[in-house]
Short mmCIF file of C-alpha atoms in Angstrom, two decimals:
data_model
loop_
_atom_site.label_atom_id
_atom_site.label_comp_id
_atom_site.label_asym_id
_atom_site.label_seq_id
_atom_site.Cartn_x
_atom_site.Cartn_y
_atom_site.Cartn_z
CA MET A 832 -67.28 120.96 -93.26
CA ALA A 833 -64.88 118.19 -93.80
CA LYS A 834 -67.58 116.65 -96.48
CA ASN A 835 -67.48 119.60 -97.93
CA LEU A 836 -64.09 120.43 -98.59
CA GLN A 837 -63.35 116.62 -99.75
CA GLN A 838 -66.30 117.21 -102.44
CA ARG A 839 -64.67 120.70 -103.11
CA LEU A 840 -61.51 118.73 -103.83
CA LEU A 841 -63.11 116.67 -106.13
CA ASP A 842 -65.46 119.32 -107.84
CA ALA A 843 -62.19 120.98 -108.59
CA ALA A 844 -60.42 117.76 -109.74
CA THR A 845 -63.28 117.02 -111.99
CA GLU A 846 -63.23 120.25 -113.40
CA LEU A 847 -59.94 120.44 -114.34
CA PHE A 848 -59.28 116.74 -115.66
CA TYR A 849 -62.30 116.94 -117.88
CA SER A 850 -61.25 120.45 -119.25
CA GLN A 851 -57.56 120.23 -119.51
CA GLY A 852 -56.24 116.52 -119.38
CA ILE A 853 -55.65 114.10 -116.10
CA LYS A 854 -51.86 113.81 -117.11
CA ALA A 855 -51.78 117.37 -117.73
CA THR A 856 -53.24 118.52 -114.57
CA GLY A 857 -51.35 118.90 -111.53
CA ILE A 858 -52.09 118.59 -107.49
CA ASP A 859 -51.15 121.98 -107.29
CA ALA A 860 -53.78 123.37 -109.89
CA ILE A 861 -56.38 121.60 -107.96
CA VAL A 862 -55.78 122.89 -104.29
CA LYS A 863 -55.58 126.10 -105.66
CA LEU A 864 -59.33 125.59 -107.47
CA ALA A 865 -60.60 124.62 -104.37
CA GLY A 866 -58.95 126.69 -102.06
CA THR A 867 -57.06 124.81 -99.90
CA ASN A 868 -53.56 122.51 -99.87
CA LYS A 869 -51.90 119.66 -100.80
CA MET A 870 -52.13 118.30 -96.48
CA THR A 871 -55.63 118.59 -96.66
CA LEU A 872 -56.11 116.85 -100.14
CA TYR A 873 -53.78 113.98 -99.13
CA ASN A 874 -56.11 113.63 -96.36
CA TYR A 875 -58.74 112.80 -98.43
CA PHE A 876 -56.82 111.15 -101.17
CA SER A 877 -53.64 108.85 -100.61
CA SER A 878 -52.24 110.07 -104.21
CA LYS A 879 -53.61 111.35 -107.72
CA ASP A 880 -54.35 108.37 -108.66
CA GLU A 881 -56.99 107.38 -106.43
CA LEU A 882 -58.64 111.17 -106.96
CA VAL A 883 -58.30 110.18 -110.86
CA LEU A 884 -60.80 106.76 -110.17
CA ALA A 885 -62.51 109.26 -107.73
CA PHE A 886 -63.26 111.49 -110.64
CA LEU A 887 -64.37 108.91 -112.99
CA ARG A 888 -66.59 107.11 -110.49
CA LYS A 889 -68.74 110.62 -109.59
CA ARG A 890 -68.62 111.38 -113.82
CA ASP A 891 -69.69 107.81 -113.91
CA GLU A 892 -72.90 108.49 -111.53
CA ASP A 893 -73.73 112.27 -112.75
CA PHE A 894 -73.71 111.51 -116.28
CA THR A 895 -75.43 108.07 -116.08
CA HIS A 896 -78.62 109.95 -113.47
CA TRP A 897 -78.31 112.68 -116.37
CA PHE A 898 -78.30 110.55 -119.26
CA VAL A 899 -81.23 108.55 -118.22
CA GLU A 900 -83.45 111.37 -117.13
CA GLN A 901 -82.87 112.93 -120.76
CA LEU A 902 -83.54 110.01 -122.07
CA ASN A 903 -87.01 109.27 -120.55
CA ASN A 904 -88.13 112.85 -121.63
CA LYS A 905 -87.47 112.19 -125.14
CA ALA A 906 -88.85 109.23 -125.43
CA GLU A 907 -90.96 106.14 -124.13
CA HIS A 908 -90.81 103.02 -126.31
CA PRO A 909 -87.55 101.04 -126.25
CA LYS A 910 -87.21 101.70 -130.08
CA ASP A 911 -87.21 105.40 -129.76
CA LYS A 912 -85.34 105.57 -126.44
CA ILE A 913 -82.48 104.04 -128.28
CA LEU A 914 -82.70 106.57 -131.16
CA ALA A 915 -82.96 109.17 -128.44
CA ILE A 916 -79.70 108.30 -127.63
CA PHE A 917 -78.26 110.49 -130.23
CA ASP A 918 -80.33 113.56 -129.46
CA VAL A 919 -79.57 113.42 -126.08
CA ILE A 920 -75.34 112.87 -127.12
CA GLU A 921 -76.21 115.83 -129.69
CA ASP A 922 -77.34 118.22 -126.68
CA TRP A 923 -74.50 117.57 -124.56
CA MET A 924 -72.19 117.94 -127.29
CA SER A 925 -73.66 121.64 -128.46
CA VAL A 926 -72.68 122.73 -124.74
CA PRO A 927 -69.19 125.00 -125.34
CA SER A 928 -67.25 123.24 -122.39
CA PHE A 929 -68.06 119.56 -124.22
CA ARG A 930 -64.52 117.95 -124.02
CA GLY A 931 -65.30 114.91 -125.22
CA CYS A 932 -65.91 111.95 -123.32
CA ALA A 933 -64.03 111.43 -119.97
CA PHE A 934 -63.50 107.68 -119.90
CA ILE A 935 -62.85 107.98 -123.60
CA ASN A 936 -60.27 110.71 -122.69
CA ALA A 937 -59.16 108.54 -119.81
CA ALA A 938 -58.06 105.49 -121.66
CA ALA A 939 -56.76 107.31 -124.09
CA GLU A 940 -54.59 108.53 -121.61
CA PHE A 941 -54.07 105.61 -119.52
CA PRO A 942 -53.63 102.92 -122.83
CA VAL A 943 -52.57 99.54 -121.06
CA GLU A 944 -55.61 97.60 -120.09
CA GLY A 945 -54.64 96.85 -116.87
CA ASN A 946 -54.52 99.71 -115.60
CA PRO A 947 -57.33 100.88 -113.17
CA VAL A 948 -58.27 104.34 -114.83
CA HIS A 949 -58.16 102.30 -118.46
CA GLN A 950 -60.65 99.10 -116.46
CA LEU A 951 -62.67 101.78 -115.12
CA SER A 952 -63.28 103.70 -118.53
CA ALA A 953 -64.01 100.23 -119.80
CA GLU A 954 -66.33 99.55 -117.41
CA PHE A 955 -68.49 102.34 -118.50
CA TYR A 956 -69.36 101.61 -121.86
CA ASP A 957 -69.48 97.91 -120.66
CA LYS A 958 -72.60 99.27 -118.85
CA PHE A 959 -73.63 101.50 -121.47
CA SER A 960 -73.68 98.85 -124.12
CA ALA A 961 -75.63 96.48 -121.71
CA PHE A 962 -78.23 99.10 -120.84
CA ILE A 963 -78.71 99.83 -124.95
CA SER A 964 -79.24 95.97 -125.12
CA GLY A 965 -81.85 95.51 -122.33
CA LEU A 966 -83.63 98.20 -124.84
CA ALA A 967 -83.20 96.42 -127.68
CA ALA A 968 -84.42 93.25 -125.78
CA ALA A 969 -87.57 94.77 -124.87
CA CYS A 970 -88.19 95.27 -128.71
CA GLY A 971 -87.92 91.57 -129.43
CA ILE A 972 -84.74 92.11 -130.82
CA VAL A 973 -83.16 88.71 -131.33
CA GLY A 974 -79.52 89.96 -131.39
CA HIS A 975 -79.81 92.56 -128.99
CA ASP A 976 -76.48 92.13 -127.85
CA SER A 977 -74.86 92.42 -131.29
CA LEU A 978 -76.91 95.60 -131.64
CA ALA A 979 -76.05 97.40 -128.73
CA THR A 980 -71.92 96.42 -129.65
CA GLN A 981 -72.84 98.61 -132.77
CA ILE A 982 -74.96 101.19 -131.67
CA THR A 983 -72.39 102.11 -128.62
CA LEU A 984 -69.52 102.20 -131.78
CA LEU A 985 -71.68 104.55 -133.05
CA VAL A 986 -72.02 106.72 -130.19
CA GLU A 987 -68.11 106.52 -129.08
CA GLY A 988 -67.25 107.51 -132.89
CA ALA A 989 -69.60 110.04 -132.94
CA ILE A 990 -68.94 111.69 -129.53
CA VAL A 991 -64.38 111.31 -131.20
CA SER A 992 -65.80 112.97 -134.17
CA GLU A 993 -67.20 115.66 -132.69
CA GLN A 994 -64.20 116.25 -130.39
CA MET A 995 -61.97 116.75 -133.67
CA LYS A 996 -64.98 118.78 -135.69
CA ARG A 997 -67.43 120.85 -134.06
CA HIS A 998 -70.66 120.91 -135.09
CA ALA A 999 -70.10 118.34 -138.06
CA GLY A 1000 -73.51 116.76 -137.37
CA ALA A 1001 -71.85 113.46 -136.47
CA SER A 1002 -74.82 112.66 -133.96
CA ARG A 1003 -77.37 113.02 -136.69
CA GLN A 1004 -75.22 110.92 -139.31
CA ALA A 1005 -74.77 108.51 -136.19
CA LYS A 1006 -78.75 108.03 -135.73
CA ARG A 1007 -79.64 107.83 -139.34
CA VAL A 1008 -77.10 104.23 -139.67
CA ALA A 1009 -78.74 103.22 -136.24
CA GLU A 1010 -82.03 103.02 -137.94
CA ILE A 1011 -81.00 101.15 -140.46
CA LEU A 1012 -79.40 98.87 -138.33
CA ILE A 1013 -82.41 98.74 -135.85
CA ALA A 1014 -84.55 97.78 -138.99
CA THR A 1015 -82.59 95.08 -140.44
CA TYR A 1016 -82.38 93.67 -136.65
CA GLN A 1017 -86.00 93.80 -136.40
CA GLN A 1018 -86.68 92.04 -140.03
CA ALA A 1019 -83.71 89.45 -139.38
CA SER A 1020 -85.80 89.06 -135.79
CA ALA A 1021 -89.18 88.80 -137.54
CA ILE A 1022 -88.02 85.90 -139.79
CA PRO A 1023 -87.87 83.16 -137.34
CA ALA A 1024 -90.61 84.60 -135.13
CA ALA A 1025 -93.10 83.87 -138.31
CA ALA A 1026 -91.39 80.56 -139.09
CA ASN A 1027 -92.08 79.35 -135.43
CA HIS A 1028 -95.32 80.51 -135.77
CA HIS A 1029 -96.37 78.63 -139.06
CA GLN A 1030 -94.37 75.80 -137.51
CA THR A 1031 -96.75 76.01 -134.66
CA ARG A 1032 -100.21 75.88 -136.90
CA THR A 1033 -98.33 73.34 -138.98
CA ASN A 1034 -98.53 71.10 -135.82
CA GLU A 1035 -101.82 71.54 -134.83
#
């Protein structure tokens, strides 16, 4: 029962923090939606700040699980998976409840880099970029970290653009740019590989 109550509080906070914003959401609104009281909330979370961090950690876990599952359903080859990222986020952004990225929103509300909320939000995109880097490396791309950073920027930009102007095709446009980037990196990666092959044949 205690775990269920804690989960209800976290679910209520998740819904309100995402739909209304963290700073705009008071504890009163959270406990009302959860059907409990402040005393109970503070038995599980020592402060609103702790609740915010719990919300972001849960969001990270839930979204990552959903995202990877969707990506695997859409593509098998690493290159195709990178491009499918934009199809997955387009599906996500098309739902009526879309209010942008919880981590981008949180970082904007807590802009000081040393703030734990800001740090946790930045860590999400660090992990996201590392995931893309792994896919790019599996494609044999030499500058996989650099490509991953650029793809991540395209994703972030598409999300913010969609948040500002709904159904404007931001993810589709970003995907086209990603295709150009991947092709450029693959071409650049093929040059040293061909040169090494030629050097090996020369030395034989």
